[in-house]
XYZ file of C-alpha atoms in Angstrom:
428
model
C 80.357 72.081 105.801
C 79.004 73.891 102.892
C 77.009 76.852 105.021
C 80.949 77.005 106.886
C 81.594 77.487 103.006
C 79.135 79.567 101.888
C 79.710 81.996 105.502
C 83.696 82.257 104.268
C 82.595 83.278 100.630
C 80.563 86.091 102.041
C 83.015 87.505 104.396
C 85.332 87.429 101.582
C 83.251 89.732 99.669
C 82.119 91.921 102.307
C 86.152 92.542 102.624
C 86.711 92.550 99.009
C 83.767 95.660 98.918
C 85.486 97.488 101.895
C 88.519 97.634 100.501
C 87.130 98.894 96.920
C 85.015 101.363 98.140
C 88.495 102.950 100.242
C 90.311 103.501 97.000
C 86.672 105.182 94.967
C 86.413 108.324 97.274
C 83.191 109.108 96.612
C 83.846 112.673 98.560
C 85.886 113.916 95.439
C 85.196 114.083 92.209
C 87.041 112.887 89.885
C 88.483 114.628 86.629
C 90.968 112.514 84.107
C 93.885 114.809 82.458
C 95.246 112.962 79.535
C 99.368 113.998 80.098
C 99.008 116.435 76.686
C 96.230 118.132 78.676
C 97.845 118.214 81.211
C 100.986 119.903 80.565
C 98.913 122.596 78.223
C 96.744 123.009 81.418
C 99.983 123.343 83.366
C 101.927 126.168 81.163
C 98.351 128.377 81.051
C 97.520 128.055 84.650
C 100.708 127.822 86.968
C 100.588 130.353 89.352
C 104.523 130.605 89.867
C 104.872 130.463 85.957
C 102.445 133.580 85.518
C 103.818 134.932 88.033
C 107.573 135.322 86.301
C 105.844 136.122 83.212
C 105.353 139.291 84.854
C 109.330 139.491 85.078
C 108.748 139.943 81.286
C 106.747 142.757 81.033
C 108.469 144.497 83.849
C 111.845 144.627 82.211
C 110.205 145.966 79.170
C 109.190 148.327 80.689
C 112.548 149.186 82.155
C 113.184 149.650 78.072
C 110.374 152.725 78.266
C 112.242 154.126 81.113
C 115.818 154.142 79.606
C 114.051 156.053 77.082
C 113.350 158.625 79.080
C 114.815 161.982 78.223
C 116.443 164.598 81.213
C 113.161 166.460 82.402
C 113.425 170.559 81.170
C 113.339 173.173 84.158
C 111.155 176.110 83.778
C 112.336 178.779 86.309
C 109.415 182.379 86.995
C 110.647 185.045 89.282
C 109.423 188.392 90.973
C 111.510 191.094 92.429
C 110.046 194.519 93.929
C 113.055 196.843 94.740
C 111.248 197.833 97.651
C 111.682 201.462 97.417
C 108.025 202.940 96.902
C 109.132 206.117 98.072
C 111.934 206.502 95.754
C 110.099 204.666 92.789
C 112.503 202.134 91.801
C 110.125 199.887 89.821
C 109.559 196.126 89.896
C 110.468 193.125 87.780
C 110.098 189.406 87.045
C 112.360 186.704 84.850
C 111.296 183.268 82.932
C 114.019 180.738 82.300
C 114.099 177.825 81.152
C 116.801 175.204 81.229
C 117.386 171.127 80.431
C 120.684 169.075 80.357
C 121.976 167.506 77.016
C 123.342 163.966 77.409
C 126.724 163.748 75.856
C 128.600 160.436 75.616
C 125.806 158.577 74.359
C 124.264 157.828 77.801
C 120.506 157.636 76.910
C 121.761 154.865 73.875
C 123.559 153.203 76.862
C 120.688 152.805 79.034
C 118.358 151.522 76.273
C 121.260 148.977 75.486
C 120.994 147.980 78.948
C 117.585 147.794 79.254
C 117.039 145.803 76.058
C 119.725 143.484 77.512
C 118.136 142.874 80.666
C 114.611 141.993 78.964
C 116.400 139.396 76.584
C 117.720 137.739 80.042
C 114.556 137.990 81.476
C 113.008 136.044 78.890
C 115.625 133.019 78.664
C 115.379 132.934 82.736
C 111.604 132.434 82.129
C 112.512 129.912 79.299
C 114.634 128.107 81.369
C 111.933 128.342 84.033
C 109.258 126.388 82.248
C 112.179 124.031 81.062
C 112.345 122.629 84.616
C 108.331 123.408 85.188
C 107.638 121.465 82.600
C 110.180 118.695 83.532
C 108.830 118.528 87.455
C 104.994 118.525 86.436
C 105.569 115.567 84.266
C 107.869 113.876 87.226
C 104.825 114.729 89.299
C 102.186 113.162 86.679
C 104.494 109.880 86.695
C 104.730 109.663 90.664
C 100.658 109.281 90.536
C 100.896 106.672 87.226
C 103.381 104.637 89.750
C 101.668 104.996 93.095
C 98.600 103.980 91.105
C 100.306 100.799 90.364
C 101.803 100.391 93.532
C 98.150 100.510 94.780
C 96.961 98.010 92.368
C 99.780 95.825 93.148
C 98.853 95.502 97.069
C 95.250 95.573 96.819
C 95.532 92.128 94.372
C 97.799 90.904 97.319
C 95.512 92.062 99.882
C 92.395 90.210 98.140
C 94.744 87.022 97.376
C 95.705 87.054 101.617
C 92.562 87.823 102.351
C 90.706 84.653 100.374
C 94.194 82.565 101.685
C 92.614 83.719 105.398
C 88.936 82.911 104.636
C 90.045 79.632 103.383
C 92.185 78.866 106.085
C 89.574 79.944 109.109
C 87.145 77.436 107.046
C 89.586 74.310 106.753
C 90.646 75.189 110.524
C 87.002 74.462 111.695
C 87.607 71.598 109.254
C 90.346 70.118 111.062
C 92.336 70.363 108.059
C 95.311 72.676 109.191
C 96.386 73.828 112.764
C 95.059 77.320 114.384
C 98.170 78.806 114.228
C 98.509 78.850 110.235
C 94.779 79.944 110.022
C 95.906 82.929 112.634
C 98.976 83.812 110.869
C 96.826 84.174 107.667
C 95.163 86.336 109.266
C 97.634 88.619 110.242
C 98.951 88.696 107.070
C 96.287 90.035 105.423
C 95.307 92.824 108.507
C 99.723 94.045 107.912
C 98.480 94.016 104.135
C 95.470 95.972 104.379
C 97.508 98.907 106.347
C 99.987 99.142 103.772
C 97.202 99.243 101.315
C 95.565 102.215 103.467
C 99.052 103.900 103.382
C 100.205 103.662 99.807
C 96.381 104.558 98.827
C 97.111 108.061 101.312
C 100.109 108.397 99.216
C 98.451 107.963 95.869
C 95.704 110.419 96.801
C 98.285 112.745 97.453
C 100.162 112.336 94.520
C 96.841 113.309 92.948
C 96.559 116.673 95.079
C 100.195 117.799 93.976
C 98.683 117.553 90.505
C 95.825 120.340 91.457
C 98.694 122.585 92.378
C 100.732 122.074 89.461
C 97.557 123.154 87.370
C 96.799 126.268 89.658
C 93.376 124.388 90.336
C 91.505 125.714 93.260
C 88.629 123.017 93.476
C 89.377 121.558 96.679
C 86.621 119.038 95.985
C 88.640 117.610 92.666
C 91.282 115.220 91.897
C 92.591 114.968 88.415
C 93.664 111.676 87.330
C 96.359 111.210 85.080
C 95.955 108.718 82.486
C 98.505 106.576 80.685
C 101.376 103.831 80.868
C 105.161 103.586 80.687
C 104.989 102.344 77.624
C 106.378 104.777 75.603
C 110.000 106.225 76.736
C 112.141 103.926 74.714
C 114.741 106.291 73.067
C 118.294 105.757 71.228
C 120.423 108.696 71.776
C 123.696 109.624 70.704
C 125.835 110.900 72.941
C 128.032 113.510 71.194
C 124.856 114.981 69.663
C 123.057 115.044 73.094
C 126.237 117.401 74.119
C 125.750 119.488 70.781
C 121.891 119.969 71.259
C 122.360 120.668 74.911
C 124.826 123.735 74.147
C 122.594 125.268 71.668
C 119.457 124.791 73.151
C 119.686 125.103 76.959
C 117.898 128.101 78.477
C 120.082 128.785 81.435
C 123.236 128.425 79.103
C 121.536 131.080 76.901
C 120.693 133.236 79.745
C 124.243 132.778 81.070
C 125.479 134.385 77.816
C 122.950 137.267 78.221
C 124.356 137.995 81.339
C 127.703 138.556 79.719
C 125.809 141.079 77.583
C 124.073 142.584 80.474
C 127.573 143.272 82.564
C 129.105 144.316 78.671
C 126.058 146.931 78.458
C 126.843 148.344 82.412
C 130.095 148.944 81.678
C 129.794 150.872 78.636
C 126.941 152.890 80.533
C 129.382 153.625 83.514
C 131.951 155.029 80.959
C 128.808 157.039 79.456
C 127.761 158.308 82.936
C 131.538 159.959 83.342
C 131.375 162.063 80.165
C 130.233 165.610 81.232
C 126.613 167.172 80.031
C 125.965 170.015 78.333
C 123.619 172.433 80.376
C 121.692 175.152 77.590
C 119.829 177.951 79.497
C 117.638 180.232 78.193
C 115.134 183.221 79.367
C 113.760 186.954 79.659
C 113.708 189.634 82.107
C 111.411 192.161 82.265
C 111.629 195.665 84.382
C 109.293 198.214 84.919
C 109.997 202.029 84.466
C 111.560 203.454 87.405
C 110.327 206.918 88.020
C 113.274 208.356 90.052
C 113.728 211.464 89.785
C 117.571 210.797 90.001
C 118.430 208.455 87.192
C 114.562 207.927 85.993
C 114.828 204.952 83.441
C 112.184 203.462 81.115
C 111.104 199.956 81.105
C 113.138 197.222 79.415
C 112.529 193.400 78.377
C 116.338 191.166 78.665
C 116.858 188.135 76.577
C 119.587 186.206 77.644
C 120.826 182.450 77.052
C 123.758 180.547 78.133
C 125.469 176.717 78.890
C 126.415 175.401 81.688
C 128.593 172.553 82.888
C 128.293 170.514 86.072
C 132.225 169.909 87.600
C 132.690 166.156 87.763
C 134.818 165.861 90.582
C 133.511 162.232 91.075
C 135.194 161.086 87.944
C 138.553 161.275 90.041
C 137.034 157.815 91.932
C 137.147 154.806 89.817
C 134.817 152.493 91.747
C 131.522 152.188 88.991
C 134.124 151.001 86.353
C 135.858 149.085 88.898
C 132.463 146.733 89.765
C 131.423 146.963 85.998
C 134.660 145.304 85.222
C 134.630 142.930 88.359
C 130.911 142.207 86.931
C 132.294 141.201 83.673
C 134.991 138.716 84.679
C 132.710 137.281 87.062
C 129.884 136.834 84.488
C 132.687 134.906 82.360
C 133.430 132.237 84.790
C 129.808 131.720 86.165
C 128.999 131.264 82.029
C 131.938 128.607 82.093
C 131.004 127.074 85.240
C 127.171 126.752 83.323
C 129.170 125.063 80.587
C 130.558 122.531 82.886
C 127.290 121.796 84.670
C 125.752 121.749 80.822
C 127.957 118.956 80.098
C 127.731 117.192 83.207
C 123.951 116.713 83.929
C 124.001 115.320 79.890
C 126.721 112.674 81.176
C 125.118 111.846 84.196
C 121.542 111.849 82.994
C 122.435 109.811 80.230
C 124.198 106.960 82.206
C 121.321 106.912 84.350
C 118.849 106.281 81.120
C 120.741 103.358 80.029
C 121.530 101.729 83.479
C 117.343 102.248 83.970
C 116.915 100.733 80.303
C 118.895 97.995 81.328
C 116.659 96.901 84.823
C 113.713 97.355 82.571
C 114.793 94.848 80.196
C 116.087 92.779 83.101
C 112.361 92.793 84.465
C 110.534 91.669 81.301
C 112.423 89.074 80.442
C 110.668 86.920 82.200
C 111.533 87.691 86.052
C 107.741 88.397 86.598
C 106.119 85.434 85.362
C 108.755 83.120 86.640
C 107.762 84.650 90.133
C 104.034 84.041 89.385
C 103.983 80.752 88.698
C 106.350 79.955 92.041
C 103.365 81.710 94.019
C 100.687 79.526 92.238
C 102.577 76.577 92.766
C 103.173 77.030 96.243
C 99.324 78.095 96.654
C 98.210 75.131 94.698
C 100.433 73.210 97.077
C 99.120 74.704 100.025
C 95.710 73.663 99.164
C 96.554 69.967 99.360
C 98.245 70.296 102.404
C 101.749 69.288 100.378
C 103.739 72.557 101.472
C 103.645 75.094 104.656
C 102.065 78.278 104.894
C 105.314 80.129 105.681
C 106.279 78.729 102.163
C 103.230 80.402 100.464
C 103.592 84.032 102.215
C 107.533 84.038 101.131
C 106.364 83.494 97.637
C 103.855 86.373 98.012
C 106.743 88.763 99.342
C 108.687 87.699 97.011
C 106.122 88.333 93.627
C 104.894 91.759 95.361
C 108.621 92.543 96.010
C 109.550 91.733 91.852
C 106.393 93.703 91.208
C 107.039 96.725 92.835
C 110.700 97.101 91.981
C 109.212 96.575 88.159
C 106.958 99.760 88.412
C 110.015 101.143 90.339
C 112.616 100.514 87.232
C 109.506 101.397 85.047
C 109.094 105.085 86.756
C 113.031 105.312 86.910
C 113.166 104.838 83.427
C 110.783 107.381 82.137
C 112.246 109.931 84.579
C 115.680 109.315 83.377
C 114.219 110.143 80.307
C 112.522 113.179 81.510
C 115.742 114.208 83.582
C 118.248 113.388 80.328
C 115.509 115.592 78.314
C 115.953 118.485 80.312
C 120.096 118.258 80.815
C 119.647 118.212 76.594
C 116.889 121.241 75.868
C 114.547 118.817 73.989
C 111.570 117.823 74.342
C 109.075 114.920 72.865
C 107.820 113.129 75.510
C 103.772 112.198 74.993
C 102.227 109.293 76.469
């Protein structure tokens, strides 16, 4: 009886090692990013962020060319009467000529310009609003699969000692072979769910590497941290109040307004006429005719020039300019709406998760524990079934699971009500 006892023990372990050894992957390394880190790491390095930074510079640049004055034509030309026999002479001419703006058109396209760079930057703002947002979301999927994990390998090991036991009191005589084989099964179903949610976990832990524009394919960054720190009281009205003044997209809704403001006054610019200044010199040589012999003469001469708008008579740039604006009006009213409505909805769904938090630690947890040690106790001395004992198990692994559940709803409730406000001071 005690080598039967001391054989079980050592299977146990070997299992116990197995199992261990699958969730240390040995073929990566392994990096921890505190969260702070993390999300530093994650506004330096995103590819997609630095890549709409870009968006940035571009539209300031768009500011250099609205700058841009109308480009000066020089004109140089050679004429040869072509009458060597009569001796007419020869001759060339300089101008040069540009186009004066009128109507304020160059002020119009700087205005423009300037306008489209301000809504570049609160699209970017509004861009690492939600980057930041998702990365932490991301970094709180691998805190919960993590638990999750935890959660199924202390199940595994408890069915898998609950097995061991029972192959040992079967050769015993103590129990019948079918409760020592459905042990058994139990803990093989366990052990594949373990291999599963330890896949998912692992990549959970990739999707970090991405977020940080991380190109070791070798390394998996860790986060590191608990859900112990996303208790807030909010006020509602002021949520609604902070959310108007500080949300990027709202702001970048308004500077669209500006931007369709700033094409229509350019469109009204672009219809004034320009003023076209010319100015050069001819020069002829001395003609040697016998007939009307003349001597050689330089000609100065200078003028303006206007270009005949006939396009003005269609209407069609002020047209879509104005179209532009009206529409800009009601998408920054429909942003308003959707403003006030993720706020609402984000925070109903903070308190209903604060609620099933507090529902879980009150006690639901350890009640369920000490059901599944009685009933294992029980088991032991043969004074309850093993059907008994494995509901109790599905039962405390079900309560524990829905508890990390309600504890990763909560904190992304927080991080989604957060976002719907424009604030931001989550650190854990």
């Amino acid at each position: 009886m005690k080598s039967t006892l001391t054989i079980g023990l050592i299977l146990v372990l070997v299992c116990y090692c197995t199992v261990l050894r699958a969730q240390i992957d040995t073929s990566f390394n392994k990096k921890i990013v505190p969260y702070a880190d993390y999300l530093s790491l994650v506004g330096k390095n995103n590819l997609p962020y630095a890549a709409e930074k870009f968006n940035v510079s571009i539209a300031e640049a768009g500011i250099e060319i609205a700058k841009i004055f109308p480009n000066p034509q020089l004109y140089f030309g050679y004429f040869d009467n072509g009458q060597n026999r009569m001796k007419m002479g020869y001759g060339y001419s300089v101008n040069a000529s540009t186009t004066i703006e009128l109507g304020g058109k160059r002020k119009a396209r700087i205005d423009l310009a300037s306008n489209v760079t301000e809504l570049t930057i609160a699209l970017l703002e509004n861009y690492f609003r939600n980057l930041r947002a998702d990365a932490t979301l991301g970094y709180l999927i691998s805190l919960r699969l993590k638990n999750i994990l935890d959660v199924k390998f202390n199940s595994y090991k408890n069915l898998s000692k609950l097995s061991q036991s029972d192959s040992i009191r079967f050769k015993l005589g103590s129990i019948m072979e079918i409760d020592s084989r459905q042990s058994k099964v139990e803990a093989g179903n366990m052990l594949n769910a373990l291999y599963q949610t330890e896949a998912d976990w692992k990549v959970s832990l990739a999707n970090l590497g991405l977020l940080l524009g991380k190109r070791e394919a070798d390394t998996l960054y860790y986060p590191k941290g608990n859900f112990n720190a996303f208790d807030r009281e909010f006020n509602f009205s002021e949520l609604l109040i902070t959310a108007q003044n500080n949300r990027a997209d709202l702001l970048a809704a308004l500077k669209n307004k500006n931007v369709a403001q700033s094409a229509l006054r350019l469109a009204k610019a672009n219809r004034v006429i320009d003023l076209g200044i010319l100015l050069g010199t001819n020069n002829t040589s001395v003609v040697t005719n016998y007939v009307a012999p003349t001597p050689s003469f330089n000609q100065v001469a200078g003028g303006i020039f206007l270009p005949l708008k006939f396009s003005n008579n269609y209407k069609g740039d002020l047209k879509i300019a104005n179209y532009n604006i009206a529409q800009t009006e009601l998408l920054y009213r429909q942003v308003e709406l959707q403003v006030q409505t993720e706020v609402t909805q984000s925070y109903f769904n903070y308190l209903a998760a604060s609620k099933q938090v507090n529902q879980y630690q009150s006690g639901l947890l350890i009640e369920a524990k000490k059901v599944l040690d009685g009933k294992v106790y029980s088991y032991q001395r043969g004074k309850t079934s093993l059907l008994e004992v494995l509901n109790a198990q599905r039962t405390y692994n079900e309560i524990q699971l829905n508890y990390f559940d309600a504890l990763y709803n909560y904190a992304a409730a927080l991080v989604e009500l957060e976002r719907a406000a424009g604030i931001w001071d989550i650190n854990f």
